[in-house]
Amino acid sequence: MRKRIAVYPGSFDPIHHGHLDLVARCRPIFDEVVVAVLGNDEKQPMFSVAERVTMIEEQVGELGFCRVESFSGLLVDYLDRLGATTIIRGLRAVSDFEYEFQMALMNRHLNPRVETVFMMPRQDYSYLSSRLVKEVFRLGGNIEGLVPPPVIAAMAERLAADRVAGGESAGR
Ligand code: PNS
């Protein structure tokens, strides 16, 4: 039988427990989950794509059914290259729905073989987003329990480096 491969795409800048909860929920449903980090994003990320791939690998590498890659170009073309037809996306709240609905239908338009499957993360993580996690952390808030400890350590390092670089340029 053909392997059921699910692709879980996103920016993952950085990965948090809401993302990891979703990966774990895929286990009984799919043979393999590919966490796919968007490689050609125009946003200013906190971590490079390579850094994000490494950080996610550290979290999911032991699971056995999950691998991490980066991709660029159209998501549906990437799925074709993998021989996958399922996209996993998380739905945290009704507010996610409009954007997700648009993307799912556009992807279906681009490739009718592709289905998007929405999954709800654990309720405790339903307010989590990478953007909020970064904002709270930058302002000194506690993100323990929301983001894996090695990711928090990497964020602390990046923040310290950015502050040194910012301070240096401000001093010139
Ligand atoms: O974590 P994000 O930023 O919500 O993820 C968005 C992502 C990566 C799923 C989306 O931007 C995407 O699929 N980009 C690849 C380019 C593409 O296929 N665009 C058309 C989507 S309808």
mmCIF file of C-alpha atoms and ligand atoms in Angstrom:
data_model
loop_
_atom_site.group_PDB
_atom_site.id
_atom_site.type_symbol
_atom_site.label_atom_id
_atom_site.label_comp_id
_atom_site.label_asym_id
_atom_site.label_seq_id
_atom_site.Cartn_x
_atom_site.Cartn_y
_atom_site.Cartn_z
ATOM 1 C CA MET A 1 0.000 0.000 0.000
ATOM 2 C CA ARG A 2 1.145 3.545 -0.761
ATOM 3 C CA LYS A 3 2.713 5.360 2.170
ATOM 4 C CA ARG A 4 0.436 8.031 3.676
ATOM 5 C CA ILE A 5 2.672 11.094 3.798
ATOM 6 C CA ALA A 6 1.438 14.306 5.387
ATOM 7 C CA VAL A 7 3.208 17.603 4.855
ATOM 8 C CA TYR A 8 3.017 20.102 7.694
ATOM 9 C CA PRO A 9 4.177 23.406 6.174
ATOM 10 C CA GLY A 10 4.873 26.674 7.917
ATOM 11 C CA SER A 11 7.350 29.332 8.908
ATOM 12 C CA PHE A 12 8.062 27.789 12.322
ATOM 13 C CA ASP A 13 9.976 30.891 13.441
ATOM 14 C CA PRO A 14 10.333 29.438 15.997
ATOM 15 C CA ILE A 15 8.670 26.058 16.583
ATOM 16 C CA HIS A 16 6.491 25.984 19.717
ATOM 17 C CA HIS A 17 4.509 23.381 21.632
ATOM 18 C CA GLY A 18 1.361 24.003 19.590
ATOM 19 C CA HIS A 19 3.246 22.861 16.465
ATOM 20 C CA LEU A 20 4.741 19.856 18.261
ATOM 21 C CA ASP A 21 1.340 18.857 19.621
ATOM 22 C CA LEU A 22 0.002 18.759 16.066
ATOM 23 C CA VAL A 23 2.900 16.623 14.859
ATOM 24 C CA ALA A 24 2.170 14.123 17.649
ATOM 25 C CA ARG A 25 -1.511 14.035 16.667
ATOM 26 C CA CYS A 26 -0.555 12.971 13.137
ATOM 27 C CA ARG A 27 1.078 9.765 14.353
ATOM 28 C CA PRO A 28 -2.018 7.495 14.360
ATOM 29 C CA ILE A 29 -3.215 8.850 11.027
ATOM 30 C CA PHE A 30 -0.163 9.047 8.769
ATOM 31 C CA ASP A 31 2.853 6.836 8.062
ATOM 32 C CA GLU A 32 5.142 9.821 7.750
ATOM 33 C CA VAL A 33 4.984 13.522 8.535
ATOM 34 C CA VAL A 34 7.268 15.965 6.785
ATOM 35 C CA VAL A 35 7.614 19.259 8.616
ATOM 36 C CA ALA A 36 8.292 21.667 5.758
ATOM 37 C CA VAL A 37 9.873 25.021 6.564
ATOM 38 C CA LEU A 38 9.118 27.736 4.050
ATOM 39 C CA GLY A 39 12.430 28.780 2.508
ATOM 40 C CA ASN A 40 11.606 31.822 0.413
ATOM 41 C CA ASP A 41 9.666 33.948 2.849
ATOM 42 C CA GLU A 42 10.068 37.711 2.605
ATOM 43 C CA LYS A 43 9.460 38.346 6.302
ATOM 44 C CA GLN A 44 12.424 39.190 8.549
ATOM 45 C CA PRO A 45 12.782 35.958 10.518
ATOM 46 C CA MET A 46 14.393 35.525 13.918
ATOM 47 C CA PHE A 47 16.125 32.341 12.720
ATOM 48 C CA SER A 48 17.453 31.333 9.323
ATOM 49 C CA VAL A 49 15.734 28.478 7.533
ATOM 50 C CA ALA A 50 18.709 26.187 8.244
ATOM 51 C CA GLU A 51 18.576 27.096 11.951
ATOM 52 C CA ARG A 52 14.858 26.388 12.082
ATOM 53 C CA VAL A 53 15.274 23.034 10.343
ATOM 54 C CA THR A 54 17.974 22.043 12.852
ATOM 55 C CA MET A 55 15.907 23.205 15.843
ATOM 56 C CA ILE A 56 12.841 21.276 14.669
ATOM 57 C CA GLU A 57 14.939 18.172 13.932
ATOM 58 C CA GLU A 58 16.145 18.289 17.540
ATOM 59 C CA GLN A 59 12.521 18.142 18.687
ATOM 60 C CA VAL A 60 11.078 15.549 16.301
ATOM 61 C CA GLY A 61 14.115 13.497 15.276
ATOM 62 C CA GLU A 62 13.486 10.813 17.878
ATOM 63 C CA LEU A 63 9.834 10.303 16.953
ATOM 64 C CA GLY A 64 10.694 8.024 14.053
ATOM 65 C CA PHE A 65 7.815 8.993 11.750
ATOM 66 C CA CYS A 66 8.747 12.609 11.165
ATOM 67 C CA ARG A 67 11.402 14.391 9.121
ATOM 68 C CA VAL A 68 12.160 18.038 8.516
ATOM 69 C CA GLU A 69 12.922 19.765 5.225
ATOM 70 C CA SER A 70 12.818 23.233 3.760
ATOM 71 C CA PHE A 71 10.988 24.051 0.575
ATOM 72 C CA SER A 72 10.591 26.954 -1.782
ATOM 73 C CA GLY A 73 8.156 27.666 -4.565
ATOM 74 C CA LEU A 74 4.577 26.464 -4.520
ATOM 75 C CA LEU A 75 3.613 24.139 -1.704
ATOM 76 C CA VAL A 76 1.550 21.916 -4.017
ATOM 77 C CA ASP A 77 4.576 21.415 -6.308
ATOM 78 C CA TYR A 78 6.630 20.414 -3.288
ATOM 79 C CA LEU A 79 3.951 17.857 -2.342
ATOM 80 C CA ASP A 80 4.124 16.457 -5.879
ATOM 81 C CA ARG A 81 7.888 16.074 -5.588
ATOM 82 C CA LEU A 82 7.404 14.107 -2.346
ATOM 83 C CA GLY A 83 4.525 12.031 -3.706
ATOM 84 C CA ALA A 84 2.290 13.448 -0.954
ATOM 85 C CA THR A 85 -1.326 14.616 -1.239
ATOM 86 C CA THR A 86 -2.115 15.803 2.301
ATOM 87 C CA ILE A 87 -1.359 19.183 3.832
ATOM 88 C CA ILE A 88 -1.714 19.520 7.593
ATOM 89 C CA ARG A 89 -2.628 22.890 9.036
ATOM 90 C CA GLY A 90 -3.487 23.832 12.588
ATOM 91 C CA LEU A 91 -6.705 25.643 13.444
ATOM 92 C CA ARG A 92 -6.480 27.396 16.781
ATOM 93 C CA ALA A 93 -9.517 29.641 16.655
ATOM 94 C CA VAL A 94 -12.216 30.852 14.300
ATOM 95 C CA SER A 95 -9.934 33.777 13.456
ATOM 96 C CA ASP A 96 -7.557 31.361 11.689
ATOM 97 C CA PHE A 97 -10.314 30.061 9.493
ATOM 98 C CA GLU A 98 -10.564 32.707 6.797
ATOM 99 C CA TYR A 99 -6.867 32.656 5.884
ATOM 100 C CA GLU A 100 -6.692 28.871 6.101
ATOM 101 C CA PHE A 101 -9.854 28.433 4.021
ATOM 102 C CA GLN A 102 -8.435 30.674 1.287
ATOM 103 C CA MET A 103 -5.130 28.817 1.230
ATOM 104 C CA ALA A 104 -6.790 25.394 1.205
ATOM 105 C CA LEU A 105 -9.033 26.317 -1.706
ATOM 106 C CA MET A 106 -6.207 27.954 -3.655
ATOM 107 C CA ASN A 107 -4.069 24.868 -3.158
ATOM 108 C CA ARG A 108 -6.988 22.709 -4.312
ATOM 109 C CA HIS A 109 -7.362 24.931 -7.369
ATOM 110 C CA LEU A 110 -3.661 24.545 -8.128
ATOM 111 C CA ASN A 111 -3.708 20.795 -7.577
ATOM 112 C CA PRO A 112 -7.054 19.007 -7.122
ATOM 113 C CA ARG A 113 -5.307 15.887 -5.789
ATOM 114 C CA VAL A 114 -4.175 17.778 -2.706
ATOM 115 C CA GLU A 115 -6.380 17.798 0.395
ATOM 116 C CA THR A 116 -5.846 20.052 3.407
ATOM 117 C CA VAL A 117 -6.549 18.464 6.775
ATOM 118 C CA PHE A 118 -7.113 20.821 9.695
ATOM 119 C CA MET A 119 -6.214 19.745 13.192
ATOM 120 C CA MET A 120 -6.844 21.431 16.514
ATOM 121 C CA PRO A 121 -3.937 21.670 18.949
ATOM 122 C CA ARG A 122 -4.397 20.947 22.639
ATOM 123 C CA GLN A 123 -6.606 23.659 24.113
ATOM 124 C CA ASP A 124 -3.803 24.919 26.377
ATOM 125 C CA TYR A 125 -1.861 25.839 23.230
ATOM 126 C CA SER A 126 -4.728 27.356 21.276
ATOM 127 C CA TYR A 127 -3.532 30.927 21.920
ATOM 128 C CA LEU A 128 0.064 30.215 20.919
ATOM 129 C CA SER A 129 1.702 31.705 17.862
ATOM 130 C CA SER A 130 5.350 32.153 16.902
ATOM 131 C CA ARG A 131 4.784 35.890 16.538
ATOM 132 C CA LEU A 132 3.393 36.240 20.086
ATOM 133 C CA VAL A 133 6.047 34.011 21.583
ATOM 134 C CA LYS A 134 8.773 36.215 20.069
ATOM 135 C CA GLU A 135 7.078 39.425 21.160
ATOM 136 C CA VAL A 136 6.575 38.242 24.738
ATOM 137 C CA PHE A 137 10.127 36.933 24.961
ATOM 138 C CA ARG A 138 11.626 40.167 23.586
ATOM 139 C CA LEU A 139 9.716 42.093 26.251
ATOM 140 C CA GLY A 140 10.997 39.851 29.037
ATOM 141 C CA GLY A 141 7.901 37.659 29.475
ATOM 142 C CA ASN A 142 8.061 34.028 30.511
ATOM 143 C CA ILE A 143 7.567 31.535 27.676
ATOM 144 C CA GLU A 144 8.521 28.394 29.607
ATOM 145 C CA GLY A 145 6.142 25.547 28.875
ATOM 146 C CA LEU A 146 5.166 27.122 25.569
ATOM 147 C CA VAL A 147 8.420 26.618 23.678
ATOM 148 C CA PRO A 148 10.947 23.775 24.096
ATOM 149 C CA PRO A 149 13.893 24.741 26.371
ATOM 150 C CA PRO A 150 16.585 24.479 23.624
ATOM 151 C CA VAL A 151 14.523 26.849 21.471
ATOM 152 C CA ILE A 152 14.229 29.305 24.378
ATOM 153 C CA ALA A 153 18.015 29.110 24.780
ATOM 154 C CA ALA A 154 18.508 29.828 21.063
ATOM 155 C CA MET A 155 16.075 32.753 21.302
ATOM 156 C CA ALA A 156 17.963 34.166 24.275
ATOM 157 C CA GLU A 157 21.231 33.920 22.348
ATOM 158 C CA ARG A 158 19.738 35.581 19.275
ATOM 159 C CA LEU A 159 18.218 38.364 21.323
ATOM 160 C CA ALA A 160 21.498 39.019 23.128
ATOM 161 C CA ALA A 161 23.389 39.080 19.805
ATOM 162 C CA ASP A 162 20.811 41.427 18.269
ATOM 163 C CA ARG A 163 21.054 43.749 21.281
ATOM 164 C CA VAL A 164 24.863 43.850 21.045
ATOM 165 C CA ALA A 165 24.666 44.522 17.298
ATOM 166 C CA GLY A 166 21.942 47.150 17.836
ATOM 167 C CA GLY A 167 23.898 48.802 20.647
ATOM 168 C CA GLU A 168 27.068 48.878 18.573
ATOM 169 C CA SER A 169 25.395 50.458 15.573
ATOM 170 C CA ALA A 170 23.510 52.916 17.810
ATOM 171 C CA GLY A 171 26.817 53.931 19.385
ATOM 172 C CA ARG A 172 28.419 54.760 16.054
HETATM 173 O O1 PNS B 1 3.366 29.447 9.154
HETATM 174 P P1 PNS B 1 2.700 30.171 8.035
HETATM 175 O O2 PNS B 1 3.454 31.425 7.718
HETATM 176 O O3 PNS B 1 1.243 30.421 8.286
HETATM 177 O O4 PNS B 1 2.768 29.207 6.740
HETATM 178 C C1 PNS B 1 2.305 29.647 5.487
HETATM 179 C C2 PNS B 1 2.680 28.641 4.391
HETATM 180 C C3 PNS B 1 4.157 28.310 4.398
HETATM 181 C C4 PNS B 1 1.896 27.382 4.559
HETATM 182 C C5 PNS B 1 2.290 29.313 3.027
HETATM 183 O O5 PNS B 1 2.812 30.593 2.977
HETATM 184 C C6 PNS B 1 2.786 28.539 1.810
HETATM 185 O O6 PNS B 1 2.322 27.452 1.535
HETATM 186 N N1 PNS B 1 3.778 29.111 1.087
HETATM 187 C C7 PNS B 1 4.380 28.492 -0.079
HETATM 188 C C8 PNS B 1 4.018 29.238 -1.365
HETATM 189 C C9 PNS B 1 2.636 28.825 -1.844
HETATM 190 O O7 PNS B 1 2.372 27.706 -2.212
HETATM 191 N N2 PNS B 1 1.733 29.823 -1.804
HETATM 192 C C10 PNS B 1 0.343 29.611 -2.155
HETATM 193 C C11 PNS B 1 -0.438 29.116 -0.940
HETATM 194 S S1 PNS B 1 -2.140 29.068 -1.267
#
